GROMACS .gro file of C-alpha atoms in nm:
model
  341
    1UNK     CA    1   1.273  -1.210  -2.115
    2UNK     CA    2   1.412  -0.877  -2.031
    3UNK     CA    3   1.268  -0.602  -1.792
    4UNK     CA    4   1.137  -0.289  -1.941
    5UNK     CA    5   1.246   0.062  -1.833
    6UNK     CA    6   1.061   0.137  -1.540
    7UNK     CA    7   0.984   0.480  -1.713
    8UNK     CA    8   0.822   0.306  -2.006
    9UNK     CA    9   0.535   0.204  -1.788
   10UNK     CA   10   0.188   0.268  -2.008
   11UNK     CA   11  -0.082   0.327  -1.747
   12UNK     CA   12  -0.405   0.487  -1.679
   13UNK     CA   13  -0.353   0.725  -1.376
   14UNK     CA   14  -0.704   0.917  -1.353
   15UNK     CA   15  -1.058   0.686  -1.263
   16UNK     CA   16  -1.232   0.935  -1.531
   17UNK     CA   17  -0.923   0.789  -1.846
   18UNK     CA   18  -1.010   0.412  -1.706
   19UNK     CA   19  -1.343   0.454  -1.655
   20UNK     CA   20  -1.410   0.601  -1.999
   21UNK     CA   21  -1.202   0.346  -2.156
   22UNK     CA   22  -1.335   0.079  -1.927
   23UNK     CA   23  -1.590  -0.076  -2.176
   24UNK     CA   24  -1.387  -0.058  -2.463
   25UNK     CA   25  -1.107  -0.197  -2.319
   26UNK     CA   26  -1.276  -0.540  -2.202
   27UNK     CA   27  -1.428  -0.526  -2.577
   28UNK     CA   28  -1.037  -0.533  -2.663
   29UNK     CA   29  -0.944  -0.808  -2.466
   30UNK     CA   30  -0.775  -0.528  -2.203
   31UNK     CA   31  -0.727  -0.671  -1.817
   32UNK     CA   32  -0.816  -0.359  -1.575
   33UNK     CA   33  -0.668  -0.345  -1.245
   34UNK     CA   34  -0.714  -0.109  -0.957
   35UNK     CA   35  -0.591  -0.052  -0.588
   36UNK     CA   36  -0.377   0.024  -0.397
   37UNK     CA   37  -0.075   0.267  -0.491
   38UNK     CA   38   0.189   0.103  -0.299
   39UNK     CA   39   0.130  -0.190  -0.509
   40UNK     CA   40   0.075   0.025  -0.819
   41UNK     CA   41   0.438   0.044  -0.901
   42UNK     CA   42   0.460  -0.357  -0.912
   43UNK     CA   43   0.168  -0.402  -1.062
   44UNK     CA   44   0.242  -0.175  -1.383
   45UNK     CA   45   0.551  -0.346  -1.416
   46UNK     CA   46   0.398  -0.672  -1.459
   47UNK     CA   47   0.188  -0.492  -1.709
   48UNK     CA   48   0.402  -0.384  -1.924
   49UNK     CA   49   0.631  -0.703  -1.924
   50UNK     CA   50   0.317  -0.866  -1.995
   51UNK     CA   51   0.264  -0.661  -2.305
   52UNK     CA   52   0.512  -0.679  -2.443
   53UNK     CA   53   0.665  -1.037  -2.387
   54UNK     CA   54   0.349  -1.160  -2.476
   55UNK     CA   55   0.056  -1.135  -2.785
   56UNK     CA   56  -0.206  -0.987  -2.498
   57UNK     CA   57  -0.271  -0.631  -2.492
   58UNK     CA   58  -0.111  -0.449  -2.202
   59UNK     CA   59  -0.311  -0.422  -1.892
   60UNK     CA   60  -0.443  -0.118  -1.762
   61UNK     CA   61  -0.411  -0.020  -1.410
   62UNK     CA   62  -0.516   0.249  -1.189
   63UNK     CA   63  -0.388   0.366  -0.853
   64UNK     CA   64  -0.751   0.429  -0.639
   65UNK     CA   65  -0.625   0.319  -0.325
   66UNK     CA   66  -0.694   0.018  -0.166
   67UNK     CA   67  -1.025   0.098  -0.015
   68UNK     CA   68  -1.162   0.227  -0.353
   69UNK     CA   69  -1.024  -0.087  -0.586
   70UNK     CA   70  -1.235  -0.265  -0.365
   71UNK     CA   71  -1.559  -0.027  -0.362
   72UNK     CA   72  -1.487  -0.060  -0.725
   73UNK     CA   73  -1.427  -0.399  -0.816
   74UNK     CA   74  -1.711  -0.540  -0.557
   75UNK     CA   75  -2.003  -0.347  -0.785
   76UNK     CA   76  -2.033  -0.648  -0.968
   77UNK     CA   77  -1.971  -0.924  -1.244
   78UNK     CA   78  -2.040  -0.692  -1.534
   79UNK     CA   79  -1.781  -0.637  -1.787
   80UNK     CA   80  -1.723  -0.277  -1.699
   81UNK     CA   81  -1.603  -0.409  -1.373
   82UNK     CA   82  -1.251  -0.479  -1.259
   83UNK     CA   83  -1.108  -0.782  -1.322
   84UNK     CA   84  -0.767  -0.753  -1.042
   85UNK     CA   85  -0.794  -0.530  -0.729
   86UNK     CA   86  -0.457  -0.474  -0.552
   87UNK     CA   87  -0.442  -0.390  -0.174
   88UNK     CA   88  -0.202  -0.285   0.071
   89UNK     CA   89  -0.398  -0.425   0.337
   90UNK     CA   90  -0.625  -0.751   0.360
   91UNK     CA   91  -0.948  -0.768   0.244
   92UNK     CA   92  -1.220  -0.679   0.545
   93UNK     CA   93  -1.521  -0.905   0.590
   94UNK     CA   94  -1.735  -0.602   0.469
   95UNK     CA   95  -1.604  -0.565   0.205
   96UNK     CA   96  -1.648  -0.929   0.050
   97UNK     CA   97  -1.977  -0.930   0.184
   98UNK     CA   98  -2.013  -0.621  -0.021
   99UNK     CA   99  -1.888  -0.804  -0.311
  100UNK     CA  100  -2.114  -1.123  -0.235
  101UNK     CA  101  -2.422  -0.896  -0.257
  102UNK     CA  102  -2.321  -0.785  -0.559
  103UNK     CA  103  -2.276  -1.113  -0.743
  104UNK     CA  104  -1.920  -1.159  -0.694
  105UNK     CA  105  -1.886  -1.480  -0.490
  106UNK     CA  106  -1.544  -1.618  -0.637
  107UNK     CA  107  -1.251  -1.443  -0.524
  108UNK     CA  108  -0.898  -1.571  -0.493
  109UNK     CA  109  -0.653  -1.394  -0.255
  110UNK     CA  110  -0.266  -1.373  -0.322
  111UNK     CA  111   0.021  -1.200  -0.149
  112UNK     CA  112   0.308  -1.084  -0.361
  113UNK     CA  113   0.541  -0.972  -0.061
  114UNK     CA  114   0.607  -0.716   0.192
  115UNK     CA  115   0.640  -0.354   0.240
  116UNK     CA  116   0.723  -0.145   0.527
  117UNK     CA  117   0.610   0.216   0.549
  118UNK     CA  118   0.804   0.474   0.616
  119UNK     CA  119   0.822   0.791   0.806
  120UNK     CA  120   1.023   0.991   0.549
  121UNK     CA  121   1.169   1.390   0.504
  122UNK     CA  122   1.418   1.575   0.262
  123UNK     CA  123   1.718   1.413   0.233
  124UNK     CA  124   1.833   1.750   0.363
  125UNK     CA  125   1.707   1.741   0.670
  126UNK     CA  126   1.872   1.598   1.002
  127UNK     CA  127   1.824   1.248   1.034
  128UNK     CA  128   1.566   1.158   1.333
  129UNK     CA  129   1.473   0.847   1.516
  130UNK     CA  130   1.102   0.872   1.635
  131UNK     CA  131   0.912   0.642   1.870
  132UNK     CA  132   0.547   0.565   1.764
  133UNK     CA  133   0.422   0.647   2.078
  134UNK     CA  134   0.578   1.015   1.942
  135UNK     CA  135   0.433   1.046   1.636
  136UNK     CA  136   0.085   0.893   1.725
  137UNK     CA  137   0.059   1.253   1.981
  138UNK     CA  138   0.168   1.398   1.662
  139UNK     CA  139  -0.085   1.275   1.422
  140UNK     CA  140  -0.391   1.209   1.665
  141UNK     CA  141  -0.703   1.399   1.692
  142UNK     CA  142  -0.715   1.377   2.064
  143UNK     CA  143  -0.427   1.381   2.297
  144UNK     CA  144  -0.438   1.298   2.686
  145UNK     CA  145  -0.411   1.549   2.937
  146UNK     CA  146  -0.459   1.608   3.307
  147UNK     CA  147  -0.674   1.289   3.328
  148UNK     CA  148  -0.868   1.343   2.959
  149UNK     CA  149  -0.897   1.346   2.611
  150UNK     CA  150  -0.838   1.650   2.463
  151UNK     CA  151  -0.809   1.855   2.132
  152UNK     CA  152  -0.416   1.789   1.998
  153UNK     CA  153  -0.258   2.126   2.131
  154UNK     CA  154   0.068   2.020   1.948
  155UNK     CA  155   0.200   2.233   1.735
  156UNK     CA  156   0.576   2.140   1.706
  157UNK     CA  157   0.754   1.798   1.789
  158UNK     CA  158   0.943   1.954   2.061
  159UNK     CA  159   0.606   1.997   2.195
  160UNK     CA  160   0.569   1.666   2.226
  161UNK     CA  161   0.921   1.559   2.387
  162UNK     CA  162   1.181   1.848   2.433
  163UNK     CA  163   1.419   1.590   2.302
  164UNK     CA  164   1.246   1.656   1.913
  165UNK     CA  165   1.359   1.937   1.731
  166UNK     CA  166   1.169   2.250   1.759
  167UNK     CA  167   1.014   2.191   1.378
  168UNK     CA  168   0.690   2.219   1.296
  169UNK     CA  169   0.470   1.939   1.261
  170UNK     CA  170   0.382   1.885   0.900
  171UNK     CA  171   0.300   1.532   0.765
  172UNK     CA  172   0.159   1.438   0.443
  173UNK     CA  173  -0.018   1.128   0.450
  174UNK     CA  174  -0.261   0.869   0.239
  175UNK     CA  175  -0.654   0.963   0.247
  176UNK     CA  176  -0.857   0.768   0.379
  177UNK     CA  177  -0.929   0.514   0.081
  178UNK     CA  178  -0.552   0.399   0.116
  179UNK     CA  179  -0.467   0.063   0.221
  180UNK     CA  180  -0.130   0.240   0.375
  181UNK     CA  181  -0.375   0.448   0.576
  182UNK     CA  182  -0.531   0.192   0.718
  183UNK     CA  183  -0.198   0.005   0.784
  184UNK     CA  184  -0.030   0.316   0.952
  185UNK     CA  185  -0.356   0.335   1.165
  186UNK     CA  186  -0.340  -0.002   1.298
  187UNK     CA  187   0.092  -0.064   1.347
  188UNK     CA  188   0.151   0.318   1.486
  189UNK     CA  189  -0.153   0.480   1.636
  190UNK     CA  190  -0.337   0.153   1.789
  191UNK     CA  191  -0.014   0.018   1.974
  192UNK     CA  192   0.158   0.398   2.009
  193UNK     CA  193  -0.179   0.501   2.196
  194UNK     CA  194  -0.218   0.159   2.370
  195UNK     CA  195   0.149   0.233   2.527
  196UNK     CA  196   0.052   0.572   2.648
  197UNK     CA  197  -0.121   0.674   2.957
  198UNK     CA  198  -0.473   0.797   2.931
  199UNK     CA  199  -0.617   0.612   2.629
  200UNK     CA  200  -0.890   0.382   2.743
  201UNK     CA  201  -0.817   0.182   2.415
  202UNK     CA  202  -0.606   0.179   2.087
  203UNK     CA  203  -0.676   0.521   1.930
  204UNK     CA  204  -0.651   0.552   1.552
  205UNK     CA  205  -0.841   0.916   1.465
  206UNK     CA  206  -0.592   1.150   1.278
  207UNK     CA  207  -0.638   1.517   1.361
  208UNK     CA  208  -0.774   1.745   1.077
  209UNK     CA  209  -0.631   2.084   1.170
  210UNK     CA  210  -0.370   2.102   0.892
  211UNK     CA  211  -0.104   1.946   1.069
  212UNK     CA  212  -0.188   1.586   0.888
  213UNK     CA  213  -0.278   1.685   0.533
  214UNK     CA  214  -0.403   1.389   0.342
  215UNK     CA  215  -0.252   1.400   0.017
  216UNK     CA  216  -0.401   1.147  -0.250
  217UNK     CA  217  -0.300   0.824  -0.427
  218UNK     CA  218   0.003   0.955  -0.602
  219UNK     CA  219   0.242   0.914  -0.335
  220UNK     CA  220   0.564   1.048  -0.599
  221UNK     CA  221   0.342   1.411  -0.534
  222UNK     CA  222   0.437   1.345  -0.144
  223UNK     CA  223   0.808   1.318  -0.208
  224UNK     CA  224   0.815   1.617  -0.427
  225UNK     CA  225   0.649   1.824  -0.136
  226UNK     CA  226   0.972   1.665   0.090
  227UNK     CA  227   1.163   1.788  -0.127
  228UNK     CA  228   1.068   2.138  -0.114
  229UNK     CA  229   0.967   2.148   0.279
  230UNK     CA  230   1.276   2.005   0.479
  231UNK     CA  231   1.024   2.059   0.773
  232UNK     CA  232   0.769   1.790   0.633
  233UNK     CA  233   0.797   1.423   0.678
  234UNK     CA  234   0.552   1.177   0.404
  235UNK     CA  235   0.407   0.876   0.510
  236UNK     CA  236   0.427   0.558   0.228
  237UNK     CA  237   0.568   0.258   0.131
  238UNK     CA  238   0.908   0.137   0.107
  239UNK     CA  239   0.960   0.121  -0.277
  240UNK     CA  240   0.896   0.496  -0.312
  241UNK     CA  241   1.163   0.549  -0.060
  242UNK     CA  242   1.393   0.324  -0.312
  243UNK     CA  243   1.283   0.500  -0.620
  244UNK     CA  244   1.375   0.855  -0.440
  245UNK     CA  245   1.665   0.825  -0.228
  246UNK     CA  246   1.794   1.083  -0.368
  247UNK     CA  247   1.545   1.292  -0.257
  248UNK     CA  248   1.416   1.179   0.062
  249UNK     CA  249   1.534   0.970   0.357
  250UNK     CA  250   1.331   0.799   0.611
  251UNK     CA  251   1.302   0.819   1.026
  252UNK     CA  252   1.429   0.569   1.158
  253UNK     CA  253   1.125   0.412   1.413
  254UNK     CA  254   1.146   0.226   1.765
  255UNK     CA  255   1.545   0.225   1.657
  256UNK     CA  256   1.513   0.005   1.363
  257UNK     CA  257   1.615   0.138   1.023
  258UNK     CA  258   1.344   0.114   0.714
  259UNK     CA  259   1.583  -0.123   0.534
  260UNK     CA  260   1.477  -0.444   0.312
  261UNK     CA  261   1.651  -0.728   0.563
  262UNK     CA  262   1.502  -0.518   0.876
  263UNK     CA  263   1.139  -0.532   0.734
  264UNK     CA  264   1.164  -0.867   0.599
  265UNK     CA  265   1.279  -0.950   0.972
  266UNK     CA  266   1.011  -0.820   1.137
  267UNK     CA  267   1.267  -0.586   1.342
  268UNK     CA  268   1.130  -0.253   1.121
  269UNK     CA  269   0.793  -0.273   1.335
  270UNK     CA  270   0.602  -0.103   1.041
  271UNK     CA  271   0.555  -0.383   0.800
  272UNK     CA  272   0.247  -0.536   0.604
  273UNK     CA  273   0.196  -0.796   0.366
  274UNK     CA  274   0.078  -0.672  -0.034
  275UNK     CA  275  -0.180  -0.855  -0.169
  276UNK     CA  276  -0.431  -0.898  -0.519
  277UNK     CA  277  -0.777  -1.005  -0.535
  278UNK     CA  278  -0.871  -1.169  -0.845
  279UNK     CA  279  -1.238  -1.190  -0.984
  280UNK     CA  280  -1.281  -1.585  -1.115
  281UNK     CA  281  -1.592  -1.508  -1.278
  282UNK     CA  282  -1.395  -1.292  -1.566
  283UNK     CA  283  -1.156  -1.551  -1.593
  284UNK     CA  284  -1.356  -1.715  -1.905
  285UNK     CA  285  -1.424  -1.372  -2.037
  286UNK     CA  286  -1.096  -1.139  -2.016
  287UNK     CA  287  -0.842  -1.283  -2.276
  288UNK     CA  288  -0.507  -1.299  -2.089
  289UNK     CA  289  -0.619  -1.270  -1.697
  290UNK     CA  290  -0.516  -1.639  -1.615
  291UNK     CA  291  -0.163  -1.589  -1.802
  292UNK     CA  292  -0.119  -1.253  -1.609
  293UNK     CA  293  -0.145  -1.355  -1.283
  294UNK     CA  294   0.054  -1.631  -1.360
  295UNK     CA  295   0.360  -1.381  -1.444
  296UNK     CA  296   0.295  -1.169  -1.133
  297UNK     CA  297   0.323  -1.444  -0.934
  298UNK     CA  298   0.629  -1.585  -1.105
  299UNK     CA  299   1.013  -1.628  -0.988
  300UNK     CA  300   1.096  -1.390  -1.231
  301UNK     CA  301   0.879  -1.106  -1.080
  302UNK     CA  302   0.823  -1.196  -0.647
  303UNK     CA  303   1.116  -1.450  -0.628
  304UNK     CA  304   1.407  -1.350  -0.408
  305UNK     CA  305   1.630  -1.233  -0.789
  306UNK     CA  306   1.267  -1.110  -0.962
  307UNK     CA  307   1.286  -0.810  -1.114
  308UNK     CA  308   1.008  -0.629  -0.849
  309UNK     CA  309   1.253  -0.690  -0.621
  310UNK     CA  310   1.507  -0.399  -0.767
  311UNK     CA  311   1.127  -0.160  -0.756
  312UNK     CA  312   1.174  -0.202  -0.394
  313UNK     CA  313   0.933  -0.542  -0.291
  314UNK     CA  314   1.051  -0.762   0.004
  315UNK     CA  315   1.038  -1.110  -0.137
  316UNK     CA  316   0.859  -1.340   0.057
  317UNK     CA  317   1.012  -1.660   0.107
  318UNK     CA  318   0.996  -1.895  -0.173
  319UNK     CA  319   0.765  -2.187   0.015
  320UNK     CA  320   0.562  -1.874   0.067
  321UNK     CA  321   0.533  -1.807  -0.304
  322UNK     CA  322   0.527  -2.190  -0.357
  323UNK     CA  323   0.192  -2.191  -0.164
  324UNK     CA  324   0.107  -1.824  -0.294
  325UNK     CA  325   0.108  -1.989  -0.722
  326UNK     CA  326  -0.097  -2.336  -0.558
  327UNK     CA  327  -0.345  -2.106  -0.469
  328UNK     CA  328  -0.394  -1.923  -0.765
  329UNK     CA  329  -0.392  -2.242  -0.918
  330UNK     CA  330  -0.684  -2.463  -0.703
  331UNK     CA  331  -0.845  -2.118  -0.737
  332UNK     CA  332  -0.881  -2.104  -0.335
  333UNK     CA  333  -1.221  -1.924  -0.281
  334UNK     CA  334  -1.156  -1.633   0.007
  335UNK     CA  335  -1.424  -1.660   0.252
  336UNK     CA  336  -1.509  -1.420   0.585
  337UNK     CA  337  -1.337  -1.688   0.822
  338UNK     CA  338  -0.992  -1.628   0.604
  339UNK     CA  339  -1.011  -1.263   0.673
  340UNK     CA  340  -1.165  -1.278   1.009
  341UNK     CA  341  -0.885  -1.203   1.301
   0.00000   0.00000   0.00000
């Protein structure tokens, strides 16, 4: 089997193409996916291998963020439901209690690897290190001072520490639906503002006065705005920093460089696990689903020489993806006390 061109990828980028096409396309045999859009770039690669390698039709996937795969894929069992949600972030009790009460009470959870995300600017601009003590008073709604919580008076990052250049604080970031939200919340502004005096507790509200402009799923639209603002930095994951070095290159946080060894170590401290959620109940009904996820979660696409590798994926290793493909196969029902903690 040989990889396709990345730029031959067919998929379905707006919820109003895939939610048109959504009942036709399960009439057709058609997996749908949504999620995440740091996983979108691995997950329409599998797609299209899959299509065209194989005599099933070529999934279609949609980039909704990881919040809003799951919104959609909990609403039910129905055939004009998703059949594969990705996710940048792990499933929250909620949200399978959300799908429970919906009828969909069989749901097996994989991981495909790890991503780090990164604090990224022009590749024209100087190159920074940032603490994320330093960019949590950049981002956060409220900032401490003189004993309280106040509005963020911070206008530039040499506001913040003298030793930051005098630049403008500019970031475009995921919305709220993103499962890289969500992870940026938790591994910079909960321990940043848990290491700096005056918050009570970890502190994870982003400010909404223009200086953090949330910038939708398409995270390719973020490193085009890069590269026309050397004053901005973007906040995604590590694969779009891959696919645009060019372009863009990324802060370097706490000292450690966003580089694949350095995240797969641990040392890069912003790093998550990637993950897909697969509804069991379509398994019988979508022609193809059980064969797909059996490529995704093949050597040849997460192993340590698989071709998502090259897209940018940190392999996970392989008695990791061992256990990852005996999952899929029992079928290994997620429950609230897997994704409790």
């Amino acid at each position: 089997m040989k990889p396709r061109a990345q730029s031959s990828l067919r998929v379905a980028v707006t919820t109003a193409a895939v939610l048109g096409a959504a009942g036709a396309a399960h009439a057709q045999d058609q997996i749908r996916v949504v999620g995440s859009s740091t996983v979108y770039p691995f997950s329409s690669y599998v797609a299209e291998e899959f299509g065209a390698t194989t005599d099933y039709s070529t999934p279609v996937v949609e980039s909704t963020g990881s919040g809003g795969g799951f919104k959609l894929f909990c609403q039910g069992v129905d055939e004009d439901t998703p059949d594969v949600t990705n996710a940048s972030r792990r499933m929250k009790p909620s949200e399978l209690k959300m799908c429970q009460e919906n009828g969909v009470e069989d749901v097996t959870e994989n991981v495909i690897g790890a991503d780090g995300i990164v604090f990224a600017q022009s590749k024209q601009g100087e190159t920074i290190d940032l603490s994320r003590e330093q960019i949590t008073l950049a981002v956060a709604a409220k900032v401490p001072k003189d004993g309280e919580l106040v509005d963020n008076p911070y206008n530039r990052w040499s506001d913040i520490d003298s030793s930051l250049p005098d630049r403008e604080i500019l970031i475009y970031g995921p919305p709220t639906s993103s499962g890289t939200r969500d992870a940026f919340e938790e591994l910079v502004m909960e321990y940043g503002s848990e290491h700096i005096d005056g918050y009570d507790e970890g502190y994870t509200t982003i400010r909404q006065d223009g200086k953090y402009v949330p910038s939708g799923e398409n995270d390719n639209l973020i490193v085009q705005k890069l590269a026309q603002n050397e004053a901005a930095f973007g906040i995604f994951g590590f694969s779009f920093l891959e696919e645009n070095r060019d372009k863009v290159q990324a802060a370097t946080i706490d000292g450690a460089e966003a580089k694949r060894d350095q995240i797969s170590s641990g040392e890069y401290p912003i790093s998550r696990s990637l993950f897909f959620y697969t509804k069991n109940a379509h398994l019988e009904e979508v022609d193809g689903m059980e064969e797909y996820v059996d490529m995704f979660l093949s050597d040849q696409m997460i192993g340590d020489r698989g071709y998502l590798k090259g897209i940018g994926l940190i392999p996970m290793p392989q008695d990791q993806i061992e256990k990852e493909r005996s999952e899929w196969e029992e079928r290994v029902k997620v429950s609230a006390s897997d994704l409790e903690g």
